[in-house]
Amino acid sequence: MLEKLLPNVDWINMWEAALETLYMTALATGFTFIIGLALGITLFLTSPRQLWANKLVNWLTGAFVNIFRSIPFIILIILLIPFTKLLLGSIRGPDAALPALIIGAAPFYARMVLIALREIDKGVIEAARSMGAKTSTIIWKVLLPESLPALLSGLTVTAVALVGYTAMAGIIGAGGLGTLAFQDGFQRSREDVTLVATIIILIIVFIIQWVGDSITSKADKR
Amino acid sequence: MIQLQNLSKTFVTGNGKLVAVDDVNITVDTGEIFGIIGYSGAGKSTLIRLLNGLEKPTSGSVTVNGQQISSSSGQALRSARQKVSMIFQHFNLLWSRTVEDNIAFPLEIAGISKSKRTERVKELIELVGLKGKEKAYPSQLSGGQKQRVGIARALANNPEVLLCDEATSALDPETTDAILELLVDINKRLGLTIVLITHEMHVIRKICHRVAVMEAGKVVEMGSVLDIFQKPQQDITKRFVAQINGPEEANQTIAHLVEQYPSGKLVKLVFVGDRTEQPILSRLIKQYQVEVNIVQGNIAQTQNGAYGTLYLQIEGESLAIEKAIQYLHGQDVQTEVISHA
Ligand SMILES: Nc1ncnc2c1ncn2[C@@H]1O[C@H](COP(=O)(O)OP(=O)(O)OP(=O)(O)O)[C@@H](O)[C@H]1O
Ligand SMILES: [Mg+2]
């Protein structure tokens, strides 16, 4: 039955491609979280009247974030080919997609981190300072926990975007469902392959969204 | 406990310089509840933030318990802050933490071990009357309960000074009274020095020993609460006092009283401090053949005793009235006869 409807779908290939997509998304999300958080916190703390108020650092970080956030992802991949080659020795396969994925998504997430941190009541930070808290204590025990729901929902949005990025990276041969849909499906006119790959991508996105939403609402004690 | 010397703070803003605190000199004694009152923008918050180094003075100095806060920084300042804690108008609790974890926060900052924290948090919950709420999140508490958490949190590291920035301004009158009573209780029990800022005179009346009145960054009047209530000097102080006493009795209203109580004699008594506790009125009635009507009265309790005014109509034989008034003059109560019927 399934064979007749989808004659060209090789389920083993499809499964492997799905795993590659999940692998790229998971790893890129992890790195994006860490790098984006660091960038976002730096942006926040160096902004005027904050604990590390510093015009130069704030401007540099802001410029970096804004530039990389503005470059269309497909162009970023191409621009980063030499860098990736230098770093990994190859531009093919899931690992080769990671630098572009992370550099594309981290500034995007940093922006969301900044917005989340700005939402924190200034009074709470002031209260922590009035108790004699160090800046590191304020970061770990005030900024992060107090903005956790927003950080998590931002991460969900970022992870969903990353699934889309992995599909685009597929066009240059990163592997995963994108490559499968493009090379096996589109270039060979096997519409059924493209369709199944798309459905699996949608399922992945829905699962990420659902998991992200439920963790976010659990973290929100307001 | 606290010395402020020639303390000034100027903010440089987009449209020029703003002197938020202007040459302030205040000394607060150990165990005292010191109030600072002023209208919005007078510089009260800036002043109180100078006391724990959240703000650095432009000139002058802040000394708390022998340590010069204004010139401290880094670890020395952070340690000092553990002994000069603060409560806020909007409570400023961490919503991500339960009541007990909020109270434990300053203990974590001070590096207290887990088991000692648990013990101390239990004591504090008891002290501020929050038993049963340990596991609640701030969003599940009323304003009064949130401020109790704020107070418990502020007391966690056994501070010497408690700074209160409009601590009751977001609360309804009854909750305000309950929180103020808690502060007095803490002041008496722990001997804590309290500096409290407010724009409400009844807060000053209810719990402060001394008060400074601030206007445009300057302290324009300072003294014991009783003195300020009795003899306000500056216009702004008079306006604050009128918040409680109502506007100063104009001649018209007194004339009105005279009209309403034409017989006998109308007498105004001014009580200060402990004298209100003496049974002056009952003796007056028992010992003299006079009828006494209370026409109008206003007696308020302050931390230094009661003060207030009382208007009496005294009726009877003119000789008896004469003697009664003489008795009042002899009682060290400021007595003024305002009508001769
Ligand atoms: N960080 C700052 N930068 C510039 N101006 C400031 C700053 N903080 C306070 N000011 C200004 O200093 C003045 C005094 O402010 P402050 O907050 O001390 O007043 P306040 O008496 O506490 O008033 P309120 O009753 O409204 O809280 C105000 O004009 C305010 O705009
Ligand atoms: Mg204020």
Coordinates of C-alpha atoms and ligand atoms in Angstrom, one line a residue:
Chain A
M1 CA 0.0 0.0 0.0
L2 CA 2.6 2.5 1.2
E3 CA 5.0 1.2 -1.5
K4 CA 2.4 2.0 -4.2
L5 CA 1.6 5.5 -3.0
L6 CA 5.3 6.4 -2.4
P7 CA 7.2 4.2 -4.9
N8 CA 10.5 6.1 -4.6
V9 CA 10.8 6.5 -0.8
D10 CA 13.7 4.5 0.6
W11 CA 12.7 4.4 4.3
I12 CA 16.2 3.5 5.5
N13 CA 17.6 6.6 3.8
M14 CA 14.8 8.6 5.0
W15 CA 15.4 7.5 8.6
E16 CA 19.1 8.3 8.4
A17 CA 18.3 11.7 6.9
A18 CA 15.9 12.4 9.7
L19 CA 18.5 11.4 12.3
E20 CA 21.0 13.7 10.6
T21 CA 18.6 16.6 10.8
L22 CA 17.9 15.9 14.4
Y23 CA 21.6 15.7 15.1
M24 CA 22.4 19.0 13.4
T25 CA 19.4 20.7 15.1
A26 CA 20.2 19.4 18.5
L27 CA 23.9 20.3 18.4
A28 CA 23.4 23.6 16.8
T29 CA 20.7 24.5 19.3
G30 CA 23.0 23.6 22.2
F31 CA 25.9 25.7 21.0
T32 CA 23.5 28.5 20.0
F33 CA 22.1 28.5 23.5
I34 CA 25.5 28.9 25.1
I35 CA 26.9 31.4 22.7
G36 CA 23.7 33.4 22.3
L37 CA 23.4 33.5 26.1
A38 CA 26.9 34.8 26.5
L39 CA 26.4 37.4 23.8
G40 CA 23.0 38.4 25.1
I41 CA 24.3 38.8 28.7
T42 CA 27.2 40.8 27.5
L43 CA 24.9 43.1 25.5
F44 CA 22.7 43.5 28.5
L45 CA 25.3 44.2 31.1
T46 CA 27.4 46.6 29.0
S47 CA 24.4 48.7 28.1
P48 CA 24.2 52.2 29.7
R49 CA 23.5 52.2 33.4
Q50 CA 24.0 48.5 33.8
L51 CA 26.5 46.7 36.0
W52 CA 29.3 46.6 33.3
A53 CA 28.2 49.7 31.4
N54 CA 30.8 50.0 28.6
K55 CA 30.1 51.8 25.3
L56 CA 32.8 50.2 23.3
V57 CA 32.1 46.5 24.2
N58 CA 28.4 47.2 23.8
W59 CA 28.9 48.7 20.4
L60 CA 31.2 45.9 19.2
T61 CA 28.9 43.1 20.4
G62 CA 25.9 44.9 19.1
A63 CA 27.5 45.3 15.7
F64 CA 28.5 41.7 15.5
V65 CA 25.1 40.5 16.4
N66 CA 23.3 42.8 14.1
I67 CA 25.5 42.0 11.1
F68 CA 25.3 38.3 11.4
R69 CA 21.6 38.5 12.1
S70 CA 21.0 40.4 8.9
I71 CA 22.9 38.2 6.5
P72 CA 20.5 35.8 4.8
F73 CA 21.3 32.3 5.9
I74 CA 21.9 30.9 2.4
I75 CA 24.5 33.6 1.8
L76 CA 26.1 33.1 5.2
I77 CA 26.7 29.4 4.3
I78 CA 28.5 30.3 1.2
L79 CA 30.5 33.0 2.9
L80 CA 31.5 30.6 5.6
I81 CA 32.7 27.9 3.2
P82 CA 36.4 28.8 3.6
F83 CA 36.1 29.1 7.3
T84 CA 34.4 25.7 7.6
K85 CA 37.0 24.1 5.4
L86 CA 39.8 25.5 7.6
L87 CA 38.0 24.3 10.7
L88 CA 36.9 20.9 9.7
G89 CA 38.7 20.1 6.5
S90 CA 35.5 19.5 4.6
I91 CA 32.3 21.2 3.6
R92 CA 30.1 18.2 3.3
G93 CA 28.2 16.3 6.0
P94 CA 26.2 17.3 9.1
D95 CA 29.3 18.5 11.0
A96 CA 30.2 20.9 8.2
A97 CA 26.9 22.6 8.5
L98 CA 27.3 23.3 12.2
P99 CA 29.5 26.5 12.0
A100 CA 27.1 28.2 9.7
L101 CA 24.1 27.0 11.7
I102 CA 25.6 28.3 14.9
I103 CA 26.9 31.6 13.5
G104 CA 23.6 32.2 11.9
A105 CA 21.4 31.4 14.9
A106 CA 23.5 32.6 17.9
P107 CA 23.1 36.3 17.1
F108 CA 19.4 35.7 16.5
Y109 CA 19.1 34.1 19.9
A110 CA 21.3 36.8 21.6
R111 CA 18.8 39.4 20.6
M112 CA 16.0 37.4 22.2
V113 CA 18.2 36.9 25.4
L114 CA 18.7 40.7 25.5
I115 CA 14.9 41.3 25.2
A116 CA 14.3 38.7 27.9
L117 CA 16.8 40.3 30.3
R118 CA 15.4 43.8 29.7
E119 CA 12.0 42.5 30.9
I120 CA 13.4 41.7 34.3
D121 CA 12.3 44.2 36.9
K122 CA 15.2 46.6 37.6
G123 CA 14.2 46.6 41.3
V124 CA 15.0 42.9 41.7
I125 CA 18.6 43.5 40.4
E126 CA 18.8 46.5 42.8
A127 CA 17.6 44.3 45.6
A128 CA 20.3 41.8 44.9
R129 CA 22.9 44.5 44.8
S130 CA 21.6 45.9 48.1
M131 CA 22.2 42.5 49.7
G132 CA 25.8 42.6 48.6
A133 CA 25.6 40.2 45.6
K134 CA 28.5 39.9 43.2
T135 CA 27.9 40.4 39.5
S136 CA 28.4 36.6 38.9
T137 CA 25.8 35.9 41.6
I138 CA 23.4 38.3 40.0
I139 CA 23.9 36.6 36.6
W140 CA 23.4 33.1 37.9
K141 CA 20.8 33.6 40.6
V142 CA 18.8 36.6 39.4
L143 CA 19.2 37.3 35.6
L144 CA 18.9 33.7 34.4
P145 CA 16.2 32.3 36.7
E146 CA 14.1 35.4 36.5
S147 CA 14.1 35.4 32.7
L148 CA 14.0 31.6 32.3
P149 CA 10.5 31.4 30.6
A150 CA 11.5 34.0 28.0
L151 CA 14.9 32.3 27.5
L152 CA 13.2 29.0 26.9
S153 CA 10.5 30.2 24.6
G154 CA 13.2 32.1 22.7
L155 CA 15.2 28.9 22.4
T156 CA 12.1 27.1 21.1
V157 CA 11.7 29.6 18.4
T158 CA 15.4 29.4 17.6
A159 CA 15.4 25.6 17.4
V160 CA 12.4 25.7 15.0
A161 CA 14.3 28.2 12.9
L162 CA 17.4 25.9 13.0
V163 CA 15.4 23.0 11.6
G164 CA 14.7 25.3 8.6
Y165 CA 18.3 26.3 8.4
T166 CA 19.4 22.6 8.3
A167 CA 17.1 22.1 5.4
M168 CA 18.7 25.0 3.6
A169 CA 22.2 23.8 4.4
G170 CA 21.0 20.5 2.8
I171 CA 21.3 22.3 -0.6
I172 CA 25.0 22.5 -0.3
G173 CA 25.2 18.9 0.8
A174 CA 25.1 19.1 4.5
G175 CA 23.0 15.9 4.7
G176 CA 19.7 15.4 6.5
L177 CA 16.2 15.8 5.2
G178 CA 17.0 18.9 3.2
T179 CA 19.6 17.2 1.1
L180 CA 17.3 14.3 0.6
A181 CA 14.4 16.4 -0.5
F182 CA 16.6 18.5 -2.8
Q183 CA 18.9 15.9 -4.4
D184 CA 16.7 12.8 -4.4
G185 CA 13.4 14.5 -4.5
F186 CA 13.6 17.7 -6.5
Q187 CA 16.6 17.1 -8.8
R188 CA 15.3 13.6 -9.8
S189 CA 11.6 14.7 -9.9
R190 CA 10.6 12.2 -7.2
E191 CA 7.8 14.3 -5.6
D192 CA 6.9 11.5 -3.1
V193 CA 10.4 11.8 -1.5
T194 CA 10.1 15.6 -1.2
L195 CA 6.6 15.2 0.3
V196 CA 7.7 12.6 3.0
A197 CA 10.8 14.6 3.9
T198 CA 8.6 17.7 4.3
I199 CA 6.1 15.8 6.5
I200 CA 8.9 14.5 8.7
I201 CA 10.3 18.1 9.0
L202 CA 6.9 19.3 10.1
I203 CA 6.6 16.6 12.7
I204 CA 10.0 17.5 14.1
V205 CA 9.0 21.2 14.3
F206 CA 5.7 20.4 16.0
I207 CA 7.4 18.2 18.6
I208 CA 10.0 20.9 19.3
Q209 CA 7.3 23.5 19.7
W210 CA 5.2 21.3 21.9
V211 CA 8.1 20.3 24.2
G212 CA 9.4 23.9 24.3
D213 CA 6.0 25.3 25.2
S214 CA 5.4 22.8 28.0
I215 CA 8.8 23.4 29.5
T216 CA 8.3 27.1 29.3
S217 CA 4.9 27.1 31.0
K218 CA 6.3 24.9 33.7
A219 CA 9.1 27.3 34.4
D220 CA 6.8 30.3 34.7
K221 CA 5.8 30.9 38.3
R222 CA 4.5 34.4 37.7
Chain B
M1 CA 25.0 54.8 63.9
I2 CA 24.7 56.8 60.7
Q3 CA 26.4 60.1 59.9
L4 CA 25.8 62.1 56.7
Q5 CA 28.1 65.0 56.2
N6 CA 27.6 67.7 53.6
L7 CA 26.2 65.0 51.4
S8 CA 25.4 66.0 47.8
K9 CA 24.5 64.1 44.7
T10 CA 24.2 65.7 41.3
F11 CA 23.0 63.8 38.3
V12 CA 24.2 64.8 34.9
T13 CA 21.3 64.3 32.5
G14 CA 20.6 65.2 28.9
N15 CA 19.2 68.6 29.8
G16 CA 21.8 69.7 32.3
K17 CA 22.7 69.0 35.9
L18 CA 20.2 68.0 38.5
V19 CA 20.9 68.3 42.2
A20 CA 19.0 65.4 43.7
V21 CA 20.5 65.7 47.2
D22 CA 21.9 69.0 48.3
D23 CA 24.3 69.4 51.2
V24 CA 22.5 67.1 53.7
N25 CA 23.7 66.7 57.2
I26 CA 21.9 64.1 59.4
T27 CA 23.0 61.9 62.3
V28 CA 20.9 58.9 63.1
D29 CA 21.4 57.3 66.6
T30 CA 21.6 53.6 67.2
G31 CA 18.1 52.0 67.7
E32 CA 16.3 55.1 66.4
I33 CA 13.5 55.1 63.8
F34 CA 14.3 58.0 61.7
G35 CA 11.8 59.3 59.1
I36 CA 12.5 61.3 56.0
I37 CA 9.4 62.8 54.4
G38 CA 9.1 64.8 51.2
Y39 CA 7.1 65.0 48.0
S40 CA 7.8 63.1 44.9
G41 CA 11.2 64.1 43.4
A42 CA 12.5 65.6 46.6
G43 CA 15.5 63.2 46.5
K44 CA 14.5 60.8 49.2
S45 CA 15.2 57.6 47.2
T46 CA 18.5 59.0 46.1
L47 CA 19.4 59.9 49.7
I48 CA 18.6 56.4 51.0
R49 CA 20.5 54.8 48.1
L50 CA 23.5 56.8 49.1
L51 CA 23.3 55.1 52.5
N52 CA 24.1 51.6 51.2
G53 CA 26.3 52.7 48.4
L54 CA 23.9 51.9 45.5
E55 CA 24.7 55.5 44.6
K56 CA 28.0 57.3 45.0
P57 CA 27.9 60.9 46.4
T58 CA 29.2 63.8 44.3
S59 CA 30.6 65.2 47.5
G60 CA 30.3 64.7 51.2
S61 CA 30.4 61.4 53.2
V62 CA 28.3 58.6 54.5
T63 CA 29.4 56.7 57.5
V64 CA 27.5 53.8 58.9
N65 CA 28.6 52.1 62.1
G66 CA 32.1 53.6 61.7
Q67 CA 32.6 52.4 58.1
Q68 CA 32.7 55.1 55.5
I69 CA 30.3 53.7 52.9
S70 CA 30.8 56.5 50.4
S71 CA 34.5 55.6 49.8
S72 CA 34.1 51.8 50.0
S73 CA 33.9 49.6 47.0
G74 CA 34.3 46.0 46.0
Q75 CA 34.2 43.3 48.7
A76 CA 34.3 45.9 51.5
L77 CA 31.2 47.5 50.2
R78 CA 29.4 44.2 49.5
S79 CA 30.1 43.0 53.1
A80 CA 28.9 46.4 54.5
R81 CA 25.6 46.0 52.5
Q82 CA 24.9 42.8 54.4
K83 CA 24.6 44.9 57.5
V84 CA 22.6 47.7 55.9
S85 CA 19.7 46.0 54.3
M86 CA 16.8 47.5 52.5
I87 CA 13.1 47.0 51.8
F88 CA 11.2 48.4 48.8
Q89 CA 7.9 49.9 47.8
H90 CA 7.4 47.2 45.2
F91 CA 8.9 44.5 47.3
N92 CA 11.4 43.4 44.6
L93 CA 11.1 39.7 45.3
L94 CA 12.4 37.0 42.9
W95 CA 9.2 35.6 41.4
S96 CA 11.1 32.4 40.4
R97 CA 11.8 31.5 44.0
T98 CA 9.4 30.4 46.8
V99 CA 9.0 32.4 50.0
E100 CA 11.6 30.4 51.8
D101 CA 14.1 30.6 48.9
N102 CA 13.6 34.3 48.6
I103 CA 14.4 34.7 52.3
A104 CA 17.4 32.4 51.9
F105 CA 18.8 34.4 49.0
P106 CA 20.8 36.9 51.1
L107 CA 22.1 34.0 53.2
E108 CA 23.3 32.3 50.0
I109 CA 25.0 35.6 49.1
A110 CA 26.7 35.7 52.5
G111 CA 27.9 32.1 52.0
I112 CA 25.9 30.5 54.8
S113 CA 25.7 26.7 54.8
K114 CA 22.6 25.0 53.6
S115 CA 21.6 23.6 57.1
K116 CA 22.1 27.0 58.8
R117 CA 20.1 28.7 56.1
T118 CA 17.2 26.4 56.6
E119 CA 17.3 27.0 60.3
R120 CA 17.5 30.8 59.9
V121 CA 14.7 30.9 57.3
K122 CA 12.5 29.1 59.8
E123 CA 13.1 31.7 62.5
L124 CA 12.5 34.5 60.1
I125 CA 9.3 33.1 58.8
E126 CA 8.1 32.9 62.4
L127 CA 9.2 36.4 63.1
V128 CA 7.3 38.0 60.3
G129 CA 4.3 35.8 60.7
L130 CA 4.4 33.9 57.4
K131 CA 4.0 30.3 58.7
G132 CA 2.4 28.0 56.2
K133 CA 3.5 30.2 53.3
E134 CA 7.0 28.8 53.0
K135 CA 6.4 27.0 49.7
A136 CA 4.3 29.7 48.1
Y137 CA 5.5 31.8 45.2
P138 CA 5.4 35.6 45.4
S139 CA 2.6 35.6 42.8
Q140 CA 0.4 33.7 45.3
L141 CA 0.8 36.3 48.0
S142 CA -1.0 39.5 48.9
G143 CA 0.9 42.8 49.0
G144 CA 1.2 42.7 52.8
Q145 CA 2.5 39.2 52.7
K146 CA 5.0 40.1 50.0
Q147 CA 6.3 43.0 52.2
R148 CA 6.7 40.5 55.1
V149 CA 8.9 38.4 52.9
G150 CA 10.8 41.5 52.0
I151 CA 11.3 42.3 55.7
A152 CA 12.3 38.7 56.5
R153 CA 14.8 38.8 53.6
A154 CA 16.2 42.1 54.8
L155 CA 16.7 40.8 58.4
A156 CA 18.3 37.5 57.3
N157 CA 21.9 38.5 57.8
N158 CA 21.2 40.3 61.2
P159 CA 21.7 43.8 59.8
E160 CA 22.4 46.8 62.0
V161 CA 20.4 49.2 59.8
L162 CA 17.2 48.7 57.9
L163 CA 16.4 51.1 55.1
C164 CA 12.8 51.4 54.0
D165 CA 12.0 53.1 50.7
E166 CA 8.3 53.8 50.7
A167 CA 7.8 50.4 52.2
T168 CA 4.1 50.8 52.8
S169 CA 3.1 53.1 49.9
A170 CA 1.8 50.2 47.8
L171 CA -0.4 48.8 50.6
D172 CA -3.9 49.6 51.9
P173 CA -4.3 51.5 55.2
E174 CA -4.9 48.4 57.3
T175 CA -2.0 46.4 55.9
T176 CA 0.2 49.5 56.2
D177 CA -0.6 49.6 59.9
A178 CA 0.2 46.0 60.3
I179 CA 3.6 46.3 58.5
L180 CA 4.4 49.5 60.5
E181 CA 3.7 47.6 63.7
L182 CA 6.0 44.8 62.6
L183 CA 8.7 47.4 62.0
V184 CA 8.3 48.9 65.5
D185 CA 8.3 45.4 66.9
I186 CA 11.6 44.6 65.1
N187 CA 13.1 47.9 66.2
K188 CA 12.3 47.2 69.8
R189 CA 13.2 43.5 69.8
L190 CA 16.3 43.6 67.8
G191 CA 17.4 47.1 68.5
L192 CA 17.6 47.8 64.8
T193 CA 18.2 51.3 63.5
I194 CA 15.6 52.1 60.9
V195 CA 15.6 54.8 58.3
L196 CA 12.3 55.2 56.6
I197 CA 11.3 57.4 53.7
T198 CA 7.7 58.2 52.9
H199 CA 5.4 60.9 51.6
E200 CA 2.8 60.0 54.2
M201 CA 2.8 61.9 57.5
H202 CA 0.8 59.2 59.3
V203 CA 3.6 56.8 58.7
I204 CA 6.0 59.3 60.4
R205 CA 3.6 59.9 63.2
K206 CA 3.0 56.2 63.9
I207 CA 6.5 54.9 64.1
C208 CA 9.3 57.5 63.9
H209 CA 11.2 59.1 66.7
R210 CA 12.7 61.8 64.6
V211 CA 12.0 63.2 61.2
A212 CA 13.7 65.2 58.5
V213 CA 11.6 67.1 55.9
M214 CA 13.1 67.2 52.4
E215 CA 12.4 69.6 49.7
A216 CA 14.3 69.9 46.4
G217 CA 17.2 67.8 47.7
K218 CA 17.6 69.8 50.9
V219 CA 16.6 69.0 54.5
V220 CA 14.5 72.0 55.4
E221 CA 13.4 70.9 58.9
M222 CA 14.5 68.3 61.3
G223 CA 13.5 67.3 64.8
S224 CA 11.6 65.0 67.1
V225 CA 8.2 63.9 65.7
L226 CA 6.4 65.6 68.6
D227 CA 8.1 68.9 68.0
I228 CA 7.5 68.8 64.3
F229 CA 3.8 68.1 64.8
Q230 CA 3.4 70.8 67.4
K231 CA 5.5 73.6 66.0
P232 CA 6.1 73.0 62.3
Q233 CA 8.2 75.9 61.0
Q234 CA 8.3 75.6 57.2
D235 CA 5.3 75.8 54.9
I236 CA 6.0 72.3 53.5
T237 CA 6.1 70.9 57.0
K238 CA 2.8 72.6 57.9
R239 CA 1.3 71.0 54.9
F240 CA 2.5 67.6 55.9
V241 CA 1.2 68.1 59.4
A242 CA -2.1 69.2 58.0
Q243 CA -2.4 65.8 56.3
I244 CA -3.2 64.4 59.7
N245 CA -4.5 67.3 61.8
G246 CA -6.6 68.8 59.0
P247 CA -5.9 72.4 58.2
E248 CA -5.0 74.6 61.1
E249 CA -8.2 75.7 62.8
A250 CA -9.0 79.0 61.2
N251 CA -10.5 81.7 63.3
Q252 CA -13.7 81.2 61.4
T253 CA -14.1 77.6 62.7
I254 CA -13.4 78.7 66.2
A255 CA -15.9 81.5 65.8
H256 CA -18.3 78.8 64.6
L257 CA -17.7 76.8 67.7
V258 CA -18.3 79.8 69.9
E259 CA -21.6 80.3 68.1
Q260 CA -22.5 76.7 68.5
Y261 CA -21.7 76.6 72.2
P262 CA -22.8 79.9 73.5
S263 CA -23.1 79.0 77.2
G264 CA -20.3 78.5 79.7
K265 CA -16.7 78.8 78.6
L266 CA -14.9 77.3 75.6
V267 CA -11.4 76.2 76.4
K268 CA -8.6 74.8 74.2
L269 CA -6.2 72.4 75.7
V270 CA -3.0 71.4 74.0
F271 CA -1.5 68.1 75.2
V272 CA 2.1 67.1 74.7
G273 CA 3.9 63.9 75.4
D274 CA 3.0 61.9 78.5
R275 CA 0.6 64.4 80.0
T276 CA -2.3 62.9 78.1
E277 CA -2.0 59.9 80.2
Q278 CA -2.9 61.8 83.4
P279 CA -6.5 61.7 84.3
I280 CA -7.0 65.4 84.0
L281 CA -10.5 65.4 82.7
S282 CA -11.9 63.0 85.3
R283 CA -10.4 65.0 88.1
L284 CA -11.8 68.2 86.7
I285 CA -15.3 66.8 86.7
K286 CA -15.0 65.1 90.1
Q287 CA -13.4 68.0 92.0
Y288 CA -15.3 71.0 90.5
Q289 CA -19.0 71.6 90.2
V290 CA -18.9 71.9 86.4
E291 CA -20.3 70.1 83.4
V292 CA -17.7 69.3 80.7
N293 CA -18.6 68.8 77.1
I294 CA -16.0 67.6 74.6
V295 CA -16.6 69.8 71.6
Q296 CA -13.8 68.8 69.3
G297 CA -10.6 66.8 69.8
N298 CA -7.6 65.4 68.1
I299 CA -5.2 63.3 70.0
A300 CA -2.6 61.2 68.2
Q301 CA -0.1 58.7 69.5
T302 CA 3.5 59.1 68.4
Q303 CA 6.6 57.1 69.4
N304 CA 7.5 59.9 71.8
G305 CA 4.1 60.0 73.4
A306 CA 0.8 61.5 72.5
Y307 CA 0.0 65.0 71.4
G308 CA -3.1 66.8 70.4
T309 CA -5.7 69.4 71.1
L310 CA -9.0 69.2 72.8
Y311 CA -11.8 71.8 72.9
L312 CA -14.0 71.7 76.0
Q313 CA -17.1 73.6 76.9
I314 CA -17.3 74.1 80.6
E315 CA -20.6 75.0 82.1
G316 CA -21.7 75.8 85.7
E317 CA -21.5 78.5 88.3
S318 CA -19.0 81.2 87.1
L319 CA -16.9 80.7 90.3
A320 CA -16.7 77.0 89.7
I321 CA -15.7 77.6 86.1
E322 CA -13.0 80.0 87.3
K323 CA -11.6 77.5 89.7
A324 CA -11.7 74.7 87.1
I325 CA -9.7 76.8 84.7
Q326 CA -7.2 77.6 87.3
Y327 CA -6.9 73.9 88.0
L328 CA -6.2 73.3 84.3
H329 CA -3.5 76.1 84.2
G330 CA -1.9 74.3 87.1
Q331 CA -1.8 71.0 85.3
D332 CA 1.0 71.9 82.9
V333 CA -1.4 71.6 80.0
Q334 CA -1.3 74.5 77.7
T335 CA -4.8 76.0 78.3
E336 CA -6.4 78.8 76.4
V337 CA -9.8 80.3 77.1
I338 CA -11.3 81.3 73.8
S339 CA -14.8 82.5 74.7
H340 CA -16.3 84.3 77.6
A341 CA -20.0 83.7 77.6
Ligands
LIG1 N1 19.9 57.9 38.0 C1 19.3 59.1 37.8 N2 19.7 59.9 36.8 C2 19.2 61.1 36.6 N3 18.3 61.7 37.5 C3 17.9 61.0 38.5 C4 18.4 59.7 38.8 N4 17.8 59.2 39.9 C5 17.0 60.2 40.3 N5 17.1 61.2 39.5 C6 16.3 62.5 39.7 O1 16.6 63.0 41.0 C7 15.5 63.6 41.6 C8 15.1 62.9 42.9 O2 14.7 61.6 42.7 P1 14.3 60.6 43.8 O3 14.0 59.3 43.2 O4 15.4 60.6 44.8 O5 13.0 61.3 44.4 P2 12.0 60.8 45.5 O6 12.0 61.8 46.6 O7 12.4 59.4 45.9 O8 10.7 60.7 44.8 P3 9.5 59.6 44.8 O9 8.7 60.0 46.0 O10 8.8 59.9 43.6 O11 10.1 58.3 44.9 C9 14.3 63.4 40.6 O12 14.2 64.7 39.9 C10 14.8 62.4 39.6 O13 14.4 62.6 38.3
MG2 MG 11.5 57.4 45.7

